[in-house]
Coordinates of C-alpha atoms and ligand atoms in Angstrom, one line a residue:
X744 CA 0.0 0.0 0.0
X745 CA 2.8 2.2 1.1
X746 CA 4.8 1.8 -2.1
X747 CA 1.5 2.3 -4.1
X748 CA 1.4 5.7 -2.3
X749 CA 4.9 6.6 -3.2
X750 CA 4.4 5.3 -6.8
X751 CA 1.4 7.5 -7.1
X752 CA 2.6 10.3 -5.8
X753 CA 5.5 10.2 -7.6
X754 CA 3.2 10.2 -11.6
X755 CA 2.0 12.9 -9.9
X756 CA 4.8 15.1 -9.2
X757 CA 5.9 14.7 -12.4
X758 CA 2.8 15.4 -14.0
X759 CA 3.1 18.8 -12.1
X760 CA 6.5 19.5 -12.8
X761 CA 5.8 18.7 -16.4
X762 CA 3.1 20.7 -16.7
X763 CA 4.1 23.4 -14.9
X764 CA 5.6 26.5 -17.3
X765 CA 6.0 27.3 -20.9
X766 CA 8.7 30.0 -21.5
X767 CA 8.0 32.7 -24.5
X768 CA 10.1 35.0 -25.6
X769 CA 8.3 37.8 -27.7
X770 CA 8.8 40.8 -29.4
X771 CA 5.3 41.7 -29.7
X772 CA 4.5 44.6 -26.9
X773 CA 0.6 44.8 -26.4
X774 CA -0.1 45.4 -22.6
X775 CA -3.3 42.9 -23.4
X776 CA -1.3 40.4 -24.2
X777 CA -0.8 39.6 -20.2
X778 CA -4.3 38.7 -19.2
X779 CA -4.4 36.5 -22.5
X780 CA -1.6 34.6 -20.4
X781 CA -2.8 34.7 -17.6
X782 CA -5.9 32.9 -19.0
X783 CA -4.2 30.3 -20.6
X784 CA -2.2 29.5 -16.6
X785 CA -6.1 29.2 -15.7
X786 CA -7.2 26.8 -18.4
X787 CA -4.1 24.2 -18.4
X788 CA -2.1 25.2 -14.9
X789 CA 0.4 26.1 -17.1
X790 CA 2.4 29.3 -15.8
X791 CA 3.6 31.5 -18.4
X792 CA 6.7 33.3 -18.0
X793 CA 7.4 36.0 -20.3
X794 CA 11.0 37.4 -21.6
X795 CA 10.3 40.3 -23.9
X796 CA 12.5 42.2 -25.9
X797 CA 13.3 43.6 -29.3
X798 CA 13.5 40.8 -32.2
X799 CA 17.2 41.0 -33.3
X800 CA 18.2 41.1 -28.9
X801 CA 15.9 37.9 -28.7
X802 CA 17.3 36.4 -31.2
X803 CA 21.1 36.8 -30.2
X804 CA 19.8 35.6 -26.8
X805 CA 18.3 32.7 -28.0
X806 CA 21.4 31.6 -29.9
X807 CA 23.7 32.7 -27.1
X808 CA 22.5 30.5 -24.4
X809 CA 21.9 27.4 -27.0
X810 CA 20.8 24.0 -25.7
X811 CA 20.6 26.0 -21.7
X812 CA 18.3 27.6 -23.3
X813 CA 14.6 28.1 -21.2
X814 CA 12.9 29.3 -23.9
X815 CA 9.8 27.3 -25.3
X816 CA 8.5 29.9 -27.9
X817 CA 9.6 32.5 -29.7
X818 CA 6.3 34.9 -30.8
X819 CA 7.4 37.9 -33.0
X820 CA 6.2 39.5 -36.4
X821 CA 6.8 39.4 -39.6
X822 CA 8.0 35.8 -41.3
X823 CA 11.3 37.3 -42.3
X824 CA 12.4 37.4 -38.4
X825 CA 10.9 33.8 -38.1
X826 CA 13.1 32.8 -41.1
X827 CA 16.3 34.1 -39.2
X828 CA 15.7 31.7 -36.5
X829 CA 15.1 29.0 -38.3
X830 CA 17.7 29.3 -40.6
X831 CA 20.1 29.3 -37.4
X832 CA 18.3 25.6 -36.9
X833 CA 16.8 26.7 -33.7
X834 CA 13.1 25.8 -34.2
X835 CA 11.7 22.4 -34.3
X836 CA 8.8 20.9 -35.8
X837 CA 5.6 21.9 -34.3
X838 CA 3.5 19.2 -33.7
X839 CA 0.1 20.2 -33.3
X840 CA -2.5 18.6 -35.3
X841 CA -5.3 21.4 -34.6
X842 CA -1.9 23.8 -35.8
X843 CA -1.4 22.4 -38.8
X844 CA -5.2 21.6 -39.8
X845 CA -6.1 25.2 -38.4
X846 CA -3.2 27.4 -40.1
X847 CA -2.8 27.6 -44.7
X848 CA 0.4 26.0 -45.6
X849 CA 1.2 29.3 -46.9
X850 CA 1.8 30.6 -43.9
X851 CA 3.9 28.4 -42.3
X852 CA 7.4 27.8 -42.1
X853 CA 9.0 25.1 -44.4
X854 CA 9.0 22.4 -42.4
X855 CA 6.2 24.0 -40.0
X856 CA 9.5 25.2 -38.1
X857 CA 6.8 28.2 -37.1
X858 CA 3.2 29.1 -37.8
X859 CA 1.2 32.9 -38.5
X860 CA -0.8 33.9 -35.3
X861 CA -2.1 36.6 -37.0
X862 CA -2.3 38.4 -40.8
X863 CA -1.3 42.0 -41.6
X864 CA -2.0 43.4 -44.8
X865 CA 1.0 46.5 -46.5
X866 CA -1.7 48.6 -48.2
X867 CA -1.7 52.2 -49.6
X868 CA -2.8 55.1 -48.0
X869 CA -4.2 58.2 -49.7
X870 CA -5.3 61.7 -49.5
X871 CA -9.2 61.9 -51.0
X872 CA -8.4 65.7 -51.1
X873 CA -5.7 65.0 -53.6
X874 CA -5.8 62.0 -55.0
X875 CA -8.5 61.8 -58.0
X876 CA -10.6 58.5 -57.9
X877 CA -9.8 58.0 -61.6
X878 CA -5.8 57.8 -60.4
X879 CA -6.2 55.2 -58.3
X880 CA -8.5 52.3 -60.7
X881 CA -7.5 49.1 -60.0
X882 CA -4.1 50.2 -58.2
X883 CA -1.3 47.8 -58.1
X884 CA 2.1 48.4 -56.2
X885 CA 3.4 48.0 -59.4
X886 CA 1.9 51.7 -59.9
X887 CA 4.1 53.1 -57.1
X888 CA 6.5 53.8 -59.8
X889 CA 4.7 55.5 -62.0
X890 CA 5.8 58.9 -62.9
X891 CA 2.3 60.2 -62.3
X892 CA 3.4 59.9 -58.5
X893 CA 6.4 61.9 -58.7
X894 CA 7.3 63.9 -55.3
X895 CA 4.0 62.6 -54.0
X896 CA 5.0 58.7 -52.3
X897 CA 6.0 58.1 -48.5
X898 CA 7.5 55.0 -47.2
X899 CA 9.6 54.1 -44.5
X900 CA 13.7 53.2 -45.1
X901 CA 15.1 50.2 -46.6
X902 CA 16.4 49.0 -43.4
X903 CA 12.8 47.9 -42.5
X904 CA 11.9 44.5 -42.8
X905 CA 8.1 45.0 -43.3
X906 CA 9.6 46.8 -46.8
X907 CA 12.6 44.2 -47.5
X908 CA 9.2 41.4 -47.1
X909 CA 7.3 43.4 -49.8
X910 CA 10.1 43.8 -51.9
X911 CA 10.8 39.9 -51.4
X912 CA 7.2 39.3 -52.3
X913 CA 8.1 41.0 -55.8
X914 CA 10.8 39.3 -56.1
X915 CA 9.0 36.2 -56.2
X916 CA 5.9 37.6 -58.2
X917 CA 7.2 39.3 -60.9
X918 CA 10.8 38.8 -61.4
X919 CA 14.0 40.3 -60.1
X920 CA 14.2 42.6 -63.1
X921 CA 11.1 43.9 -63.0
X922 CA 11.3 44.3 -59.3
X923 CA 14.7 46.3 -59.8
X924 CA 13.1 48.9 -62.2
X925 CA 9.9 49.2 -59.8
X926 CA 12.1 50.3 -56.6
X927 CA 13.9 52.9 -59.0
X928 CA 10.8 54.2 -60.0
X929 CA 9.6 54.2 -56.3
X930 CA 12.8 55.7 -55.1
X931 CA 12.3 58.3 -58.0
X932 CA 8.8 59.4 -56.5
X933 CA 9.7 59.9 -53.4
X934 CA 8.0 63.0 -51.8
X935 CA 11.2 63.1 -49.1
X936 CA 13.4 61.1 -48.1
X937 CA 12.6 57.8 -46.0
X938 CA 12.0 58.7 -42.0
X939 CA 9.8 57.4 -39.5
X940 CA 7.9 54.6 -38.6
X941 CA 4.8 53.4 -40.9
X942 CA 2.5 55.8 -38.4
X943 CA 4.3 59.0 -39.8
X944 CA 4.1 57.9 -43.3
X945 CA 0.0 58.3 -43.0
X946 CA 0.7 61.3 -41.0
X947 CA 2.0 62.5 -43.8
X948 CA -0.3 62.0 -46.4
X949 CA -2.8 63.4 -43.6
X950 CA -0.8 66.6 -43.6
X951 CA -0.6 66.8 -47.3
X952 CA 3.0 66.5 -47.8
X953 CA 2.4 63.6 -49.6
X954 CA -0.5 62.0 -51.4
X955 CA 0.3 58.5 -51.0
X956 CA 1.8 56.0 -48.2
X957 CA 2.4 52.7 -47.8
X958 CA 1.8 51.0 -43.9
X959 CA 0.5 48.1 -42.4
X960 CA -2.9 48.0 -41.9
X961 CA -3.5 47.4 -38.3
X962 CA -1.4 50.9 -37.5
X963 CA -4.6 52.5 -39.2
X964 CA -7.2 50.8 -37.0
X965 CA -4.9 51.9 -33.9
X966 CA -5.2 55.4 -34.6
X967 CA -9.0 55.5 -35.8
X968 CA -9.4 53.5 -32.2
X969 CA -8.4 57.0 -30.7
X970 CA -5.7 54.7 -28.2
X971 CA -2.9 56.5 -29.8
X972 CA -4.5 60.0 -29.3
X973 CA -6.4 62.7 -30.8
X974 CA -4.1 63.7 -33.3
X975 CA -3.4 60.2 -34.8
X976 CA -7.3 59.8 -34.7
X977 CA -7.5 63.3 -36.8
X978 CA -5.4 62.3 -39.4
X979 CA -6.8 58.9 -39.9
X980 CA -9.8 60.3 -40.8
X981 CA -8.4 62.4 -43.3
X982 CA -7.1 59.3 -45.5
X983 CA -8.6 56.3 -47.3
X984 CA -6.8 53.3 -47.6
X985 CA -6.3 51.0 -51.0
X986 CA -5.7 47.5 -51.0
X987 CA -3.5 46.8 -54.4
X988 CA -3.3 44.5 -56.7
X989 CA -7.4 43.1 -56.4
X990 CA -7.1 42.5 -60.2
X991 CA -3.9 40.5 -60.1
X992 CA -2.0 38.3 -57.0
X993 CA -3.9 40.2 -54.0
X994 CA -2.8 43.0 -51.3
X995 CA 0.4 41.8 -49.4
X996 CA 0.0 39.7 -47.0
X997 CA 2.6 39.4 -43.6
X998 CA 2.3 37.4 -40.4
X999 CA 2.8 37.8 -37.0
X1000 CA 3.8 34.8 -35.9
X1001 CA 5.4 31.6 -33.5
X1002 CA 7.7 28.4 -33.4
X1003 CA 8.8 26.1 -30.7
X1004 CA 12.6 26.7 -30.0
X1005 CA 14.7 23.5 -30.6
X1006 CA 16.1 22.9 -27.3
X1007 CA 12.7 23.8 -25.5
X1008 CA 12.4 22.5 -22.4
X1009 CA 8.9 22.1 -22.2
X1010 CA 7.4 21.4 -26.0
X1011 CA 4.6 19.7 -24.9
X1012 CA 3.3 23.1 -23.7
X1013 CA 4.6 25.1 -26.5
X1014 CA 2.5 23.3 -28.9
X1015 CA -0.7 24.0 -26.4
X1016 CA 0.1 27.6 -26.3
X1017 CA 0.1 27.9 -30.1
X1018 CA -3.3 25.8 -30.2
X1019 CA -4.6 28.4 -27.5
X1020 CA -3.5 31.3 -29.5
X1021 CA -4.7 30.1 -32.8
X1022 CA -8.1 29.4 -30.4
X1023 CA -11.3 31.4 -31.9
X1024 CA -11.8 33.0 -28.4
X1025 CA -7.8 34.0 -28.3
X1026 CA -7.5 34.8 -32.3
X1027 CA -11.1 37.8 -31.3
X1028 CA -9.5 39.1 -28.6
X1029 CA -6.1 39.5 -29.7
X1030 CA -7.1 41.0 -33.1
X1031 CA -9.3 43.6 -31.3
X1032 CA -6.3 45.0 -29.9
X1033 CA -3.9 44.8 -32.3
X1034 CA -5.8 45.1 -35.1
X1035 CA -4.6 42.5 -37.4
X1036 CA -6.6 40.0 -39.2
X1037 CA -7.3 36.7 -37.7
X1038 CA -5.7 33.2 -39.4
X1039 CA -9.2 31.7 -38.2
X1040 CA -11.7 32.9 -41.2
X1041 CA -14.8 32.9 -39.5
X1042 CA -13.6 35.4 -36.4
X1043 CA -13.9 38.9 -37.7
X1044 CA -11.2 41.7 -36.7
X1045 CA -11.2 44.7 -35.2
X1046 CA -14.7 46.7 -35.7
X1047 CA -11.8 49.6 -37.2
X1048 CA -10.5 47.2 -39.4
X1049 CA -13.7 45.4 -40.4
X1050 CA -15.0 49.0 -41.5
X1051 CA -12.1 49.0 -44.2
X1052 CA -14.0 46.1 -46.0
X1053 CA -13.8 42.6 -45.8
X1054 CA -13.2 39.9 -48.9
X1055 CA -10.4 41.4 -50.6
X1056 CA -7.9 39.4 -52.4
X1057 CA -5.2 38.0 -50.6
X1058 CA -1.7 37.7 -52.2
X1059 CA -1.6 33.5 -50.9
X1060 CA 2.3 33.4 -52.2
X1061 CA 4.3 31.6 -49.0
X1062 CA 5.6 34.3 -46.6
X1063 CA 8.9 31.7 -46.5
X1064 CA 9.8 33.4 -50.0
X1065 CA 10.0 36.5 -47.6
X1066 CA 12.8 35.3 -45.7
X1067 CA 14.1 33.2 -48.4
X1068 CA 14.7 36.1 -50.4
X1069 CA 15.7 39.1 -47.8
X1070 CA 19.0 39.1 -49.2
X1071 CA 18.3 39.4 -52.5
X1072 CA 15.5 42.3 -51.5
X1073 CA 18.2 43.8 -49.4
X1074 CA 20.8 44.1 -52.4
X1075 CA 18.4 45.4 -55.1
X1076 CA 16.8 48.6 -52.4
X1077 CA 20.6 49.4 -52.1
X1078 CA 21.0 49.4 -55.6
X1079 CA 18.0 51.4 -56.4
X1080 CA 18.8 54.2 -54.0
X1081 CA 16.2 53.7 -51.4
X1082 CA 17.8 54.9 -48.2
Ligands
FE1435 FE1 4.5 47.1 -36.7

């Protein structure tokens, strides 16, 4: 009986200790995102200790401390900051059937190394005020170099990956050449030269010092919200937002997004906190504040968002190309002269 006891007690322990943390180390730096946590600790047991940082510190950390490593996940945005850590080999596999069956192959890593938690979308930005409806028909990116916009485009520097993903995307849709010649032309129509974040690029265009700017979507919603203050709320409501390309590939399409780390102590969790994340009642909640556009299709985002209009077409090219081809996007912006 005794020994029963102590055998028991023992498959329990364990159980506890097994089941007892998952460690994440994110980038992404929403104050919600800590009650989301704290709701997953209340649904499994599982405590959820949190290391964040910026993505290329994380990253270095991650490889620094190797197979001592604590962390579980890495949870950061955009796929090319995925691809770095897997190309250093230090994701594995997830696991997760409800993962796999829940999220499109596009937007997963190679060898589902990591998996999109959410969807942004790098659409245009314009000024009604200036900007005649005739000039913007069926608007491609491709039409970001036409001389028509000459002294009238914003967008942020080369050095930023959401730009080095769109030029990637390119890349991979329409050739290298052509991609070449379009980021001349874009560099050629610049209304000043690159600065800020994508937030002042549509302040811009809100102040009239240019007509058009290109920014993720979910930094619009954020300012119509009125969280980021009256003036950001002002000048969203003086532009209108384009999603390009609806009569060819679709608007581009970027992830925030997730993998297990290959030396994670506790994978087991990992691959529940992905499921939970990827969850409808999660993937609501987290796009409300950070307006993005769920992976699920049948959870709507933020009202802000939603108001944009829903059903446009999706570029559905794999955001692996994007960090598959970051050097190549990296070379040809230097070579076109975008700063
Ligand atoms: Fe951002």
């Amino acid at each position: 009986m005794r020994s029963l006891i102590f055998f028991l007690s023992i498959v329990l322990l364990s159980q506890v200790l097994l089941a007892s943390e998952v460690n994440i180390y994110t980038s992404r730096h929403y104050d919600s995102d800590a009650s989301l946590y704290s709701e997953f600790t209340d649904l499994t047991g599982i405590k959820v200790n949190i290391i964040s940082g910026k993505g290329p510190a994380l990253i270095e950390r991650i490889k620094s401390e190797g197979v001592n490593s604590r962390a579980d996940i890495f949870f950061t945005v955009d796929a090319g900051n995925l691809w770095k850590v897997q190309k250093e080999g230090l994701f594995q596999e997830i696991k997760s059937r409800s993962v796999l069956a829940t999220v499109p192959e596009n937007l997963r890593g190679p060898n589902n190394e990591w998996t999109a938690i959410a969807k942004r979308a790098r659409v245009v930005f314009y000024n009604p005020q200036k900007v005649s409806r005739e000039e913007i028909v069926d608007f491609a990116y491709e039409d970001l170099a036409d001389g028509t916009w000459k002294n009238r485009v914003v967008i942020r520097s080369s050095s930023n990956m959401y730009n080095q993903s769109l030029v990637a995307s390119l890349i991979a849709n329409v050739g290298l050449e052509r991609t070449e010649n379009w980021a001349k032309g874009l560099v050629a129509n610049f209304a000043r030269k690159p600065q800020g974040n994508d937030r002042s690029q549509i302040m811009a265009v809100a102040n009239g010092e240019a007509d058009l700017a290109v920014a993720n979507s979910y930094y619009f919603g954020m300012m119509l919200s009125g969280s980021a203050g009256e003036q950001q709320l002002e000048a969203a409501k003086k532009v209108r937002v384009l999603f390009p390309n609806q009569k060819s590939r679709g608007v581009h399409i970027n992830i925030s997004g997730a993998g297990i780390l290959k030396y994670s102590p506790n994978s087991e969790n990992g691959n529940r906190f992905l499921e939970f994340l990827l969850s409808p009642k999660v993937q609501k909640y987290m796009v409300d504040r950070s307006y993005e556009y769920p992976v699920l299709k049948q959870i709507l985002p933020s009202p802000e968002i939603t108001e944009l209009g829903l059903g446009f077409k999706e570029d559905e090219i794999s955001v692996k190309k994007f960090g598959e081809l970051n050097p190549e996007a990296i070379r040809l912006m230097d070579r076109s002269g975008w700063k």
